[in-house]
CSV table of C-alpha atoms in Angstrom, one decimal:
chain,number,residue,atom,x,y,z
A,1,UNK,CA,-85.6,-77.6,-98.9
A,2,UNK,CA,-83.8,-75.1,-97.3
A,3,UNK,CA,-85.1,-72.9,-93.9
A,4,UNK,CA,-83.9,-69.4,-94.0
A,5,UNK,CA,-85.3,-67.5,-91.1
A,6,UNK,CA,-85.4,-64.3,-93.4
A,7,UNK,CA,-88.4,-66.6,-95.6
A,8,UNK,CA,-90.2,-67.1,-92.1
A,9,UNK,CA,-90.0,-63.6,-90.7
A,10,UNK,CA,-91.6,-61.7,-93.9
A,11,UNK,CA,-94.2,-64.6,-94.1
A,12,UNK,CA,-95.2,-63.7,-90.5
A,13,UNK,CA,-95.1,-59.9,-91.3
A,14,UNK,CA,-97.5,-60.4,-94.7
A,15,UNK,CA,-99.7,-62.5,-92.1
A,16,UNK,CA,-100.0,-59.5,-90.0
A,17,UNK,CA,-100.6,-56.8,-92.5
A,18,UNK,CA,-103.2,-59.4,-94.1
A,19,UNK,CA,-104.8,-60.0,-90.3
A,20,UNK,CA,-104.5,-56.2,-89.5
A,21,UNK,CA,-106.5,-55.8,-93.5
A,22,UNK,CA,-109.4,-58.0,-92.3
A,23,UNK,CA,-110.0,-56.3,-88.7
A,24,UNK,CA,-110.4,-52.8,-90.2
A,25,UNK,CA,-112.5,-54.0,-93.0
A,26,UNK,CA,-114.6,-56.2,-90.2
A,27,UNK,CA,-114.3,-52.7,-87.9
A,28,UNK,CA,-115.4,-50.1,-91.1
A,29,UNK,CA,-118.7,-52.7,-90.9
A,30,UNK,CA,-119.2,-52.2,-87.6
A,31,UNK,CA,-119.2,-48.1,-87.7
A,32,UNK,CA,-121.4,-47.9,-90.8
A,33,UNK,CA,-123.6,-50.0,-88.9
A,34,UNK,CA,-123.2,-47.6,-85.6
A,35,UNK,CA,-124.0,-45.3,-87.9
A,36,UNK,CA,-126.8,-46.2,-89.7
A,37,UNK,CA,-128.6,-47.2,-86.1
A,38,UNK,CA,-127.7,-43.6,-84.9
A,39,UNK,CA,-129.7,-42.0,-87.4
A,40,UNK,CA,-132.7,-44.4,-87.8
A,41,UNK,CA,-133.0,-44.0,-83.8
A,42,UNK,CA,-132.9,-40.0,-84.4
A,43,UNK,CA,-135.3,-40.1,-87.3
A,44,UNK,CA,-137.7,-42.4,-85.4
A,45,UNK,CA,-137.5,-39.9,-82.3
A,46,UNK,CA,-138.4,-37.0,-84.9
A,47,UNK,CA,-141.1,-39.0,-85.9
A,48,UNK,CA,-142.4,-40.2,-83.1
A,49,UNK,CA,-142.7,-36.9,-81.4
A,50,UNK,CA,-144.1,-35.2,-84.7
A,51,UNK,CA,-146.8,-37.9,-84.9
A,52,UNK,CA,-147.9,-37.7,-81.3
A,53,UNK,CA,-148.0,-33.7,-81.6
A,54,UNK,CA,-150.4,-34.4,-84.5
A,55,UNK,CA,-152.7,-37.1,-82.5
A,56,UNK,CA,-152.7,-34.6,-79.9
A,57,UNK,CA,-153.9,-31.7,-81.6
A,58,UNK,CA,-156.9,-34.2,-83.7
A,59,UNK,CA,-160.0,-32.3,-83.5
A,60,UNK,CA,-162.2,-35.3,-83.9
A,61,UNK,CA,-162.0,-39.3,-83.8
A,62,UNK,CA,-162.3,-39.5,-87.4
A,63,UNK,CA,-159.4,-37.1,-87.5
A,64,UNK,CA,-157.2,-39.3,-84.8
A,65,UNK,CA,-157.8,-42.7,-86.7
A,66,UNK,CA,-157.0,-41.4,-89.9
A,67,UNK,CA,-153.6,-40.1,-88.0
A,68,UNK,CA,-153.0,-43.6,-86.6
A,69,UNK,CA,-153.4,-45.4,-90.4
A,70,UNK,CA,-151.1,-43.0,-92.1
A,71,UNK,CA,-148.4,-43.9,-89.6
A,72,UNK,CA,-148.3,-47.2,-90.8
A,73,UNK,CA,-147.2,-47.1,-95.1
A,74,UNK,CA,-144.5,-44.7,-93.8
A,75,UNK,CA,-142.9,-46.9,-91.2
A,76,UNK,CA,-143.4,-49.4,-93.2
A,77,UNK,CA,-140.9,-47.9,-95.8
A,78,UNK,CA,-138.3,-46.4,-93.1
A,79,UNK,CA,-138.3,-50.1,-92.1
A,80,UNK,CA,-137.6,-51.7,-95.4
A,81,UNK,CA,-135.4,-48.9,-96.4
A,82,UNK,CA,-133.3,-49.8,-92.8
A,83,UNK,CA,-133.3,-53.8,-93.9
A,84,UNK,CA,-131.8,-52.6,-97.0
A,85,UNK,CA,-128.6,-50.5,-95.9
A,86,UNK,CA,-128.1,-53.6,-93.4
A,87,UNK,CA,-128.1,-56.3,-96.3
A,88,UNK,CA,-125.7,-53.5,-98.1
A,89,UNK,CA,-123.4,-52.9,-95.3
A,90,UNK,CA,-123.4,-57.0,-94.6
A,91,UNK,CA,-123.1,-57.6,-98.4
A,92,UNK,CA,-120.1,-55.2,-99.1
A,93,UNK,CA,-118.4,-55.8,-95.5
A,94,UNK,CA,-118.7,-59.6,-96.7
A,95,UNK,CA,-117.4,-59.4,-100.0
A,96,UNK,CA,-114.9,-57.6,-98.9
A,97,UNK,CA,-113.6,-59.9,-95.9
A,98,UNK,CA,-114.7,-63.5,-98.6
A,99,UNK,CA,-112.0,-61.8,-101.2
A,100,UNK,CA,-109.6,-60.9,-98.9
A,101,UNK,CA,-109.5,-64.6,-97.4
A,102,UNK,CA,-109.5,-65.9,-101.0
A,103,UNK,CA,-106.7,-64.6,-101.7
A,104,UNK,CA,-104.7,-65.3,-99.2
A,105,UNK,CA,-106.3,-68.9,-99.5
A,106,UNK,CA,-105.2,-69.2,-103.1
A,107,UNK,CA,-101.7,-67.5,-101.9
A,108,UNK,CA,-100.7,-70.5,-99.1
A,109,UNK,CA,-101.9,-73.1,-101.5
A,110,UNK,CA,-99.5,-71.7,-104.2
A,111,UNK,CA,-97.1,-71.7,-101.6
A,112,UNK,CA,-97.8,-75.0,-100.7
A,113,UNK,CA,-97.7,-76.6,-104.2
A,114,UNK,CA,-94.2,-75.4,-104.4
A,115,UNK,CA,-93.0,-76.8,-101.2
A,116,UNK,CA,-94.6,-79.8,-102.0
A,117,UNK,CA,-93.0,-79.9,-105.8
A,118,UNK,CA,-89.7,-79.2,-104.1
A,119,UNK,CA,-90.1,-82.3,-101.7
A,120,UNK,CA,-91.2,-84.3,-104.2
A,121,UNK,CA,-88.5,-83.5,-106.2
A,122,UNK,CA,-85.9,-84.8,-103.6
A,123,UNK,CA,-87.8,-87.8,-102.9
A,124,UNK,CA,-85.8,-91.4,-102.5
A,125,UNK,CA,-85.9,-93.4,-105.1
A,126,UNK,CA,-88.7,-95.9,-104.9
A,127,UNK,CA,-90.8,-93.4,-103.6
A,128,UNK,CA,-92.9,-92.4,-106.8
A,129,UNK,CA,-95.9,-94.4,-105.6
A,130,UNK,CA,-96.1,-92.8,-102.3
A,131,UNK,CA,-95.6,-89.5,-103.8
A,132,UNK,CA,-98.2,-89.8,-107.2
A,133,UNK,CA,-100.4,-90.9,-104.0
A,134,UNK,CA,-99.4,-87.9,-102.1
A,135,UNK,CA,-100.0,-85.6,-105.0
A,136,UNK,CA,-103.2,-86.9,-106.2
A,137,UNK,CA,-104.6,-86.0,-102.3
A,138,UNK,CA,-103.2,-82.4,-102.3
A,139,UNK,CA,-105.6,-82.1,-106.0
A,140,UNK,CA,-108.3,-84.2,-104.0
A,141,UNK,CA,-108.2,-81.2,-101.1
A,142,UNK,CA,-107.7,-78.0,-103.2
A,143,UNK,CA,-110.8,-79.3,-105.2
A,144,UNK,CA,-112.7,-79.6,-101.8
A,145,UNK,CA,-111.5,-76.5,-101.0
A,146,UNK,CA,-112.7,-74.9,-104.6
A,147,UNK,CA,-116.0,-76.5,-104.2
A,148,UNK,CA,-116.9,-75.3,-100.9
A,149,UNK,CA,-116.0,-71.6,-101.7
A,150,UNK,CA,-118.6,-71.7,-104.4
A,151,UNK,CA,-121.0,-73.3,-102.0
A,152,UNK,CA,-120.8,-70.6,-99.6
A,153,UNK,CA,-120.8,-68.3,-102.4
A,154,UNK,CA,-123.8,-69.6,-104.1
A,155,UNK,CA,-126.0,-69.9,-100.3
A,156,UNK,CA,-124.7,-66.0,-99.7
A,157,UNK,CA,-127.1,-65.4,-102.9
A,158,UNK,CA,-129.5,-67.0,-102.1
A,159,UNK,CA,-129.9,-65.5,-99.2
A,160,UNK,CA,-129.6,-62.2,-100.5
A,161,UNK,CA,-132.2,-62.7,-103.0
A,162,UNK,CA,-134.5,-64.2,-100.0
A,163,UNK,CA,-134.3,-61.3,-98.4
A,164,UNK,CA,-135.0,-59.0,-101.2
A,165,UNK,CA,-137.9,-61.0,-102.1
A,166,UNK,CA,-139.5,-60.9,-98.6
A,167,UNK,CA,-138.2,-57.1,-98.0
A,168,UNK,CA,-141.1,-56.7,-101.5
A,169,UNK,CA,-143.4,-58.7,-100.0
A,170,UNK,CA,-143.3,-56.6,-97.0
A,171,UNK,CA,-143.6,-53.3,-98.6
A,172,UNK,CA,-146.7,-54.7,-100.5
A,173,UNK,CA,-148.5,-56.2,-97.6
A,174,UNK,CA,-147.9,-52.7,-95.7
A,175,UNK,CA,-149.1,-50.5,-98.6
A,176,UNK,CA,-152.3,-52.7,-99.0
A,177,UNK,CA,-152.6,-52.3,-94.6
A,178,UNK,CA,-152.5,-48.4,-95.0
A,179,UNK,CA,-155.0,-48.3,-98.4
A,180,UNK,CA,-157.5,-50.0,-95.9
C-alpha cells in the first residue's frame, strides 16, 4: 500500500467540508428554534396583555370567571401547537445531521474495506488464517455498526410517536378543563 500525501490532504479537506456541513445544519436548528421562541414570547405578550385588558374591564364576577376559563383551551392549543414545531425542528435538524453521519459512516468503511482488501492482498504467505480471522472481525463490526444505526433509528420513533400521543392526550384533557 502506497502513502501519497496528495490521498491524505484531500481526505482532510472532504473531512472539513463534511464537519463544516454538520455545524450549519446543527446552527440552521438552532435559529429556527431562536425563532420560533421569539415569536411564541411575542404572541404570549399580546395575549397576556389582551386578556388582562379584558379581566379588567369584567363588569361582574360571573363575567371575570368566565374570562379566566376561556384562557385555558386556547393556551392549551398555543402550547401544543409550540411542542409541535419543536419535535419538527428536532426531527428535521436530526434527520438531517443522522444522514449526513451515515454517509460519511458508510463512506470510511468503504474506504476501509479496500485498504483492508489491499493488505490482505500482500499478506505473507501462511498468513490466510490470521487474515480469514481478521476479515471475519471487520463483518463482525460493520454488522454491529448496522445494527445499532437501526436501533437508534427505531428508539428516535418511538419517541416521536410518544410524544405525539401525549401532545393528543393533552389537547383532550385541556378541551374537557375549559368545557367545565
Amino acid at each position: 500500500m502506497n502513502f501519497k500525501p496528495e490521498q491524505l490532504a484531500a481526505t482532510q479537506q472532504a473531512n472539513l467540508e463534511a464537519f463544516q456541513g454538520l455545524s450549519t445544519k446543527a446552527y440552521e436548528g438552532f435559529e429556527k428554534m431562536i425563532e420560533l421562541n421569539m415569536a411564541a414570547s411575542k404572541a404570549l405578550l399580546g395575549d397576556s396583555f389582551a386578556h388582562a385588558q379584558a379581566v379588567l374591564a369584567a363588569k361582574d364576577p360571573k363575567e371575570f370567571l368566565d374570562l379566566q376559563a376561556s384562557l385555558v383551551q386556547p393556551l392549551a392549543e398555543k402550547t401544543v401547537a409550540y411542542g409541535r414545531h419543536v419535535q419538527a425542528i428536532g426531527t428535521d435538524t436530526g434527520s438531517d445531521l443522522s444522514k449526513a453521519f451515515e454517509s460519511k459512516v458508510a463512506e470510511a468503511q468503504t474506504t476501509f474495506t479496500k485498504a483492508m482488501e489491499n493488505l490482505t492482498k500482500n499478506a505473507p504467505a501462511g498468513s490466510e488464517a490470521a487474515v480469514a480471522a481478521f476479515k471475519n472481525a471487520l463483518s463482525t463490526s460493520q454488522n454491529a455498526m448496522e445494527t445499532a444505526q437501526k436501533a437508534v433509528k427505531q428508539a428516535m420513533t418511538t419517541a416521536e410517536s410518544n410524544f405525539t400521543a401525549a401532545t393528543e392526550q393533552a389537547v383532550k384533557a385541556a378541551g374537557k378543563v375549559a368545557q367545565k
